[in-house]
Short mmCIF file of C-alpha atoms and ligand atoms in Angstrom, two decimals:
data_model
loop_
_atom_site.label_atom_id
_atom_site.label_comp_id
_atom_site.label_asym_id
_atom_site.label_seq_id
_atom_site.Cartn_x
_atom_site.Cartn_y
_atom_site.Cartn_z
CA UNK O 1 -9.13 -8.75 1.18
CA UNK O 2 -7.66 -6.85 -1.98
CA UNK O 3 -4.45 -5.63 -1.42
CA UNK O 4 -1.92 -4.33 -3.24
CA UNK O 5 2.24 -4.39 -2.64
CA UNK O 6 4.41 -1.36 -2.72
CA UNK O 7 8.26 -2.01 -2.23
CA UNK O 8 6.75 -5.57 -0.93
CA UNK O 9 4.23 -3.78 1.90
CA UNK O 10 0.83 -4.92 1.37
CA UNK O 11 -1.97 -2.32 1.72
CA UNK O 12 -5.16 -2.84 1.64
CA UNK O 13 -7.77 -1.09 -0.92
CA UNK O 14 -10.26 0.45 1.57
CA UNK O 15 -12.19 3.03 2.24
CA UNK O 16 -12.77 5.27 5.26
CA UNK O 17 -16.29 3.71 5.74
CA UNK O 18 -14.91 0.12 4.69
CA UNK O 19 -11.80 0.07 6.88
CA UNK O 20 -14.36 0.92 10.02
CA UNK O 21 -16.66 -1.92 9.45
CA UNK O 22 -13.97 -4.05 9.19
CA UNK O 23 -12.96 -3.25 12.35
CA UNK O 24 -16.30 -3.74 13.84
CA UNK O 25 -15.88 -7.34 12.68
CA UNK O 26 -12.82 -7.49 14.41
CA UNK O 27 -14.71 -7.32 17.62
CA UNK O 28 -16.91 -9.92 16.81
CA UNK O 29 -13.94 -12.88 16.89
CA UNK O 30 -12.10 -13.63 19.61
CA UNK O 31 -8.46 -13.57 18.37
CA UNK O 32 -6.18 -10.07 17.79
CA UNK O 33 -5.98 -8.00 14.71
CA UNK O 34 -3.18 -5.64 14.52
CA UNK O 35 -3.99 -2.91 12.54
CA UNK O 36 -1.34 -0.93 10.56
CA UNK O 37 -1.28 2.18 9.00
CA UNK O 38 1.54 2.28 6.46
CA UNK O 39 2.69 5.79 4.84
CA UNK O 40 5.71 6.89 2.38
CA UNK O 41 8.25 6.81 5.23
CA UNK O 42 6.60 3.90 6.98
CA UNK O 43 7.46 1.89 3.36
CA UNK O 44 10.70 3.35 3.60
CA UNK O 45 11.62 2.21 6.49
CA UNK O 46 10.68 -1.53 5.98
CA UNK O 47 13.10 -1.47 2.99
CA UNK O 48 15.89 -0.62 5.64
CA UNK O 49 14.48 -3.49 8.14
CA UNK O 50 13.91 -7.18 7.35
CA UNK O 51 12.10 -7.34 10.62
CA UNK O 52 9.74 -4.30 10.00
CA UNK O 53 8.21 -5.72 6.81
CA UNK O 54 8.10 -9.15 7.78
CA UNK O 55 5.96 -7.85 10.54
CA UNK O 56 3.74 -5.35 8.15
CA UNK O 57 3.13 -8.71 6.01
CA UNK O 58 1.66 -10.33 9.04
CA UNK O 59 -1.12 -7.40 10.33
CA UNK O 60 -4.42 -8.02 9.84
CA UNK O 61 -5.22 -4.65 8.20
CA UNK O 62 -2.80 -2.11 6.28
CA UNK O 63 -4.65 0.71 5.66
CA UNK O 64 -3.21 3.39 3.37
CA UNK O 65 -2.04 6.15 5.43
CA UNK O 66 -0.55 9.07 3.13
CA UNK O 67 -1.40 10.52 0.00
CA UNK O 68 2.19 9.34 -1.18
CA UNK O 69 1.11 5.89 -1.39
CA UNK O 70 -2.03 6.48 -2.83
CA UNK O 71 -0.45 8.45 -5.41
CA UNK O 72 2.05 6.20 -6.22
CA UNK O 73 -0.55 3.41 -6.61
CA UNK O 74 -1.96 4.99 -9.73
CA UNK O 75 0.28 3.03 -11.42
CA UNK O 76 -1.28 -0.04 -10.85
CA UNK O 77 -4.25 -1.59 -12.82
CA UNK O 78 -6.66 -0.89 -9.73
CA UNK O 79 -5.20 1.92 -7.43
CA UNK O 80 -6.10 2.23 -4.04
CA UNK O 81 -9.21 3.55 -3.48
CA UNK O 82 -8.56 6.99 -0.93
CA UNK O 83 -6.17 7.84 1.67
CA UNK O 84 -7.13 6.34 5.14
CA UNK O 85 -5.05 7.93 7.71
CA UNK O 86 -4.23 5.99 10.97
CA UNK O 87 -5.21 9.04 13.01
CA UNK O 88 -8.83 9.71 11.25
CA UNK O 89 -9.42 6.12 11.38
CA UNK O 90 -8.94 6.02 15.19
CA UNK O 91 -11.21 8.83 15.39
CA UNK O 92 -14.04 7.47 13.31
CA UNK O 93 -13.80 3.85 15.20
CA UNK O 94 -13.85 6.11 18.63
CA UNK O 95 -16.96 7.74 17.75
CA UNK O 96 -18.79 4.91 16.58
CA UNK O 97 -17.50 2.71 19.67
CA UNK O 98 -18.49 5.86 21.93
CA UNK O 99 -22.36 4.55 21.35
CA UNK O 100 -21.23 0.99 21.77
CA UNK O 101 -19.87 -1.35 24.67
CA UNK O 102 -16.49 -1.45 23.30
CA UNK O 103 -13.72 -0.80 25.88
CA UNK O 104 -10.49 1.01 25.10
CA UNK O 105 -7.20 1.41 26.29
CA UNK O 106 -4.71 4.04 25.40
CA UNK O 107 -0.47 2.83 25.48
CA UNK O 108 1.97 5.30 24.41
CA UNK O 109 3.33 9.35 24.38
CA UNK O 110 4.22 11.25 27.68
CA UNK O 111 2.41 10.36 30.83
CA UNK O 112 0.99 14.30 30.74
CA UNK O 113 -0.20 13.73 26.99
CA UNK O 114 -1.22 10.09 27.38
CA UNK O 115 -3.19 11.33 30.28
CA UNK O 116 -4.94 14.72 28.50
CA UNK O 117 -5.65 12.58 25.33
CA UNK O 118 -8.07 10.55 27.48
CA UNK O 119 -9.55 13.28 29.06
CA UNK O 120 -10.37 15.00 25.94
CA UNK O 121 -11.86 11.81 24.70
CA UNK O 122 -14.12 11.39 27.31
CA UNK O 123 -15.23 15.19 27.38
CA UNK O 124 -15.59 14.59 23.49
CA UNK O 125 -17.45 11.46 24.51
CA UNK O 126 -18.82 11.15 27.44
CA UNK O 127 -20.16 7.42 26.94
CA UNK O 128 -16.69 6.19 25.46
CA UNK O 129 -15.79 3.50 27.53
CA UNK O 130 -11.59 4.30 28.46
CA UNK O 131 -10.65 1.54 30.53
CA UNK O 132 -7.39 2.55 30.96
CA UNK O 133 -4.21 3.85 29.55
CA UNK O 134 -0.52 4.34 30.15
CA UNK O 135 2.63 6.40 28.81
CA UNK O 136 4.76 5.13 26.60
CA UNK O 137 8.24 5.14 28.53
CA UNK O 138 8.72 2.12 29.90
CA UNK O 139 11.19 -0.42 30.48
CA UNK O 140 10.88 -4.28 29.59
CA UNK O 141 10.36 -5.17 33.42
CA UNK O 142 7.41 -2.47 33.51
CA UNK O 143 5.86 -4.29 30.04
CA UNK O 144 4.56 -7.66 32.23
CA UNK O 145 2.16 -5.30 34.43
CA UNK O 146 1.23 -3.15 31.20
CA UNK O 147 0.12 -6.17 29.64
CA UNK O 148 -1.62 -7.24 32.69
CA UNK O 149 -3.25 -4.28 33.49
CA UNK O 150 -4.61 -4.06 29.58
CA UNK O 151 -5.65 -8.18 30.12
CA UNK O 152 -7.17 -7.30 33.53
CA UNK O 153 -9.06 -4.49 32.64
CA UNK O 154 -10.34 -6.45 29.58
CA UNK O 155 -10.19 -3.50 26.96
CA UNK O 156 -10.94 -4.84 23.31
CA UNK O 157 -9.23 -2.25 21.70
CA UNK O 158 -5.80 -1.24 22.34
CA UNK O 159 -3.95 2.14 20.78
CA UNK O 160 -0.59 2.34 20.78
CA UNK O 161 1.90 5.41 20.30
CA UNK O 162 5.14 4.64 20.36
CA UNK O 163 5.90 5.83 17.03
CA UNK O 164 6.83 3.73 14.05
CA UNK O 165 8.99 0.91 14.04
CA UNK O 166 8.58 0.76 17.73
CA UNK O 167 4.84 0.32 18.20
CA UNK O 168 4.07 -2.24 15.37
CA UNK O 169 7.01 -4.52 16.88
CA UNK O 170 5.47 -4.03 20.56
CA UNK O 171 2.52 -5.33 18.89
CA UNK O 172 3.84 -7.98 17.00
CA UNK O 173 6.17 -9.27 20.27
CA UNK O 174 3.53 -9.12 22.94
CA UNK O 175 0.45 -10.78 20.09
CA UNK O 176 0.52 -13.91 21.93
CA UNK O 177 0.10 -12.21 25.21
CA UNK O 178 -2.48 -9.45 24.75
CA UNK O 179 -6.26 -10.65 24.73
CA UNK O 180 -7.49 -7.65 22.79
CA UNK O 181 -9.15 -8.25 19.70
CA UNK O 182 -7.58 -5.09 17.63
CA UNK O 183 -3.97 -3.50 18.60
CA UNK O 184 -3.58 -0.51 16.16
CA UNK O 185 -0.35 1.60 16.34
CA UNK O 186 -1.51 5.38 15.96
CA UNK O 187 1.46 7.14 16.03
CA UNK O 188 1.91 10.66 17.19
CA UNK O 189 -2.22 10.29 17.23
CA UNK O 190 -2.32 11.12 21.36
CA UNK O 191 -0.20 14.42 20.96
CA UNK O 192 -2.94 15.94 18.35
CA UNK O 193 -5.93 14.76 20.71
CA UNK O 194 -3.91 16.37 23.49
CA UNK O 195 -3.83 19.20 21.66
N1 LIG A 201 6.76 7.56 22.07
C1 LIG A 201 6.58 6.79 23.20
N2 LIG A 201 7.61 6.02 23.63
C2 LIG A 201 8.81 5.97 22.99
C3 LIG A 201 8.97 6.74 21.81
C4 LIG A 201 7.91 7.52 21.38
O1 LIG A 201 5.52 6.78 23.81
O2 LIG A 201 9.69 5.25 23.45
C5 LIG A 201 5.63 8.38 21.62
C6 LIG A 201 5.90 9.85 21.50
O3 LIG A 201 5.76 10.48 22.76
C7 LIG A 201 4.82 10.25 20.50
C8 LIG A 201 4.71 9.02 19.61
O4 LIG A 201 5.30 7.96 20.33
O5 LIG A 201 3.59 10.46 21.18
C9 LIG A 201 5.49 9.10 18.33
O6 LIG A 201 5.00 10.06 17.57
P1 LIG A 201 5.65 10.34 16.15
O7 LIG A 201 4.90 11.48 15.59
O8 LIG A 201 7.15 10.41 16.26
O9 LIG A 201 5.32 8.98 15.41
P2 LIG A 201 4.99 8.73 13.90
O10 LIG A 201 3.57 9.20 13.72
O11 LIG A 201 5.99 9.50 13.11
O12 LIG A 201 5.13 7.25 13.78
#
């Protein structure tokens, strides 16, 4: 896929539409994607954190989340192509999966947000298929039955807010362990759905 590097952080040229099908292929093989959704601080921190940006080199998908990094990408032979933020995305994948047998879970924010963000989903969809979610305050004992109850419940997708660093490197940690086929890290992107 056509990428470019800023401060050694691929990200991908896509569009809104573009980034969406590709994750719609994503359900189609039976392996994870983690799906990242780098922005000017995002970059920033990677430069700070060997770790980070090894792990933002391995995701499936970068998409460009900030108009920062799409402006600064102008001054590169073929700049990227429009912003793609991680919350819109999750929204536009959401309503197209809302028509769809595609089964979602929701990991991450206060149990009282975690909770309302599915709630409004479903009363913005009625047909999405939530099949399950938890807050994001856990301890590493708690993380085996997480996982379990995401693997049990068989949910394709899996959003995580935990806020960046921390929910990439959940992702990255548990890959091996988690049988859905796209783990995105959305940020603060349960708190706005909350409302
Ligand atoms: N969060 C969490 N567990 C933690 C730390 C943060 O679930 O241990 C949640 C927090 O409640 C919020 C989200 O992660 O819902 C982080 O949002 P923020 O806007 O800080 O993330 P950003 O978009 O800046 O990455």
């Amino acid at each position: 896929m056509d990428k470019l590097y800023i401060f050694g952080v691929p990200i991908h040229r896509v569009t809104m539409i573009e980034a969406v099908e590709i994750l719609k292929g994503y359900l189609k093989e039976d392996r994870i994607h983690i799906v990242a959704t780098p922005n000017a601080e995002i970059i920033m921190m990677a430069q700070k954190d060997e770790e980070y940006k090894k792990i933002l080199n391995e995701t499936d998908l970068n998409v460009p989340d900030g108009s920062g990094v799409v402006f600064a990408s102008r001054v590169f032979n073929k700049p990227l192509k429009e912003r793609v933020a991680g919350f819109d995305l999750m929204m536009e994948f959401v309503k197209w999966a809302s028509h769809k047998d595609v089964s979602i879970y929701l990991l991450g924010a206060k149990p009282e947000v975690v909770e309302k963000a599915q709630s409004n989903l479903k009363n913005l969809y009625p047909s999405l298929k939530i099949v399950g979610f938890h807050h994001g305050y856990f301890n590493e004992k708690e993380e085996e039955n997480i996982i379990e109850d995401i693997n049990k419940r068989a949910a394709q997708v899996l959003f995580v807010a935990l806020g960046a660093p921390k929910q990439e490197k959940w992702i990255y940690k548990n890959k091996e362990k988690l049988k859905v086929k796209i783990a995105m890290g959305v940020g603060g992107s349960f708190d706005v759905i909350a409302g």
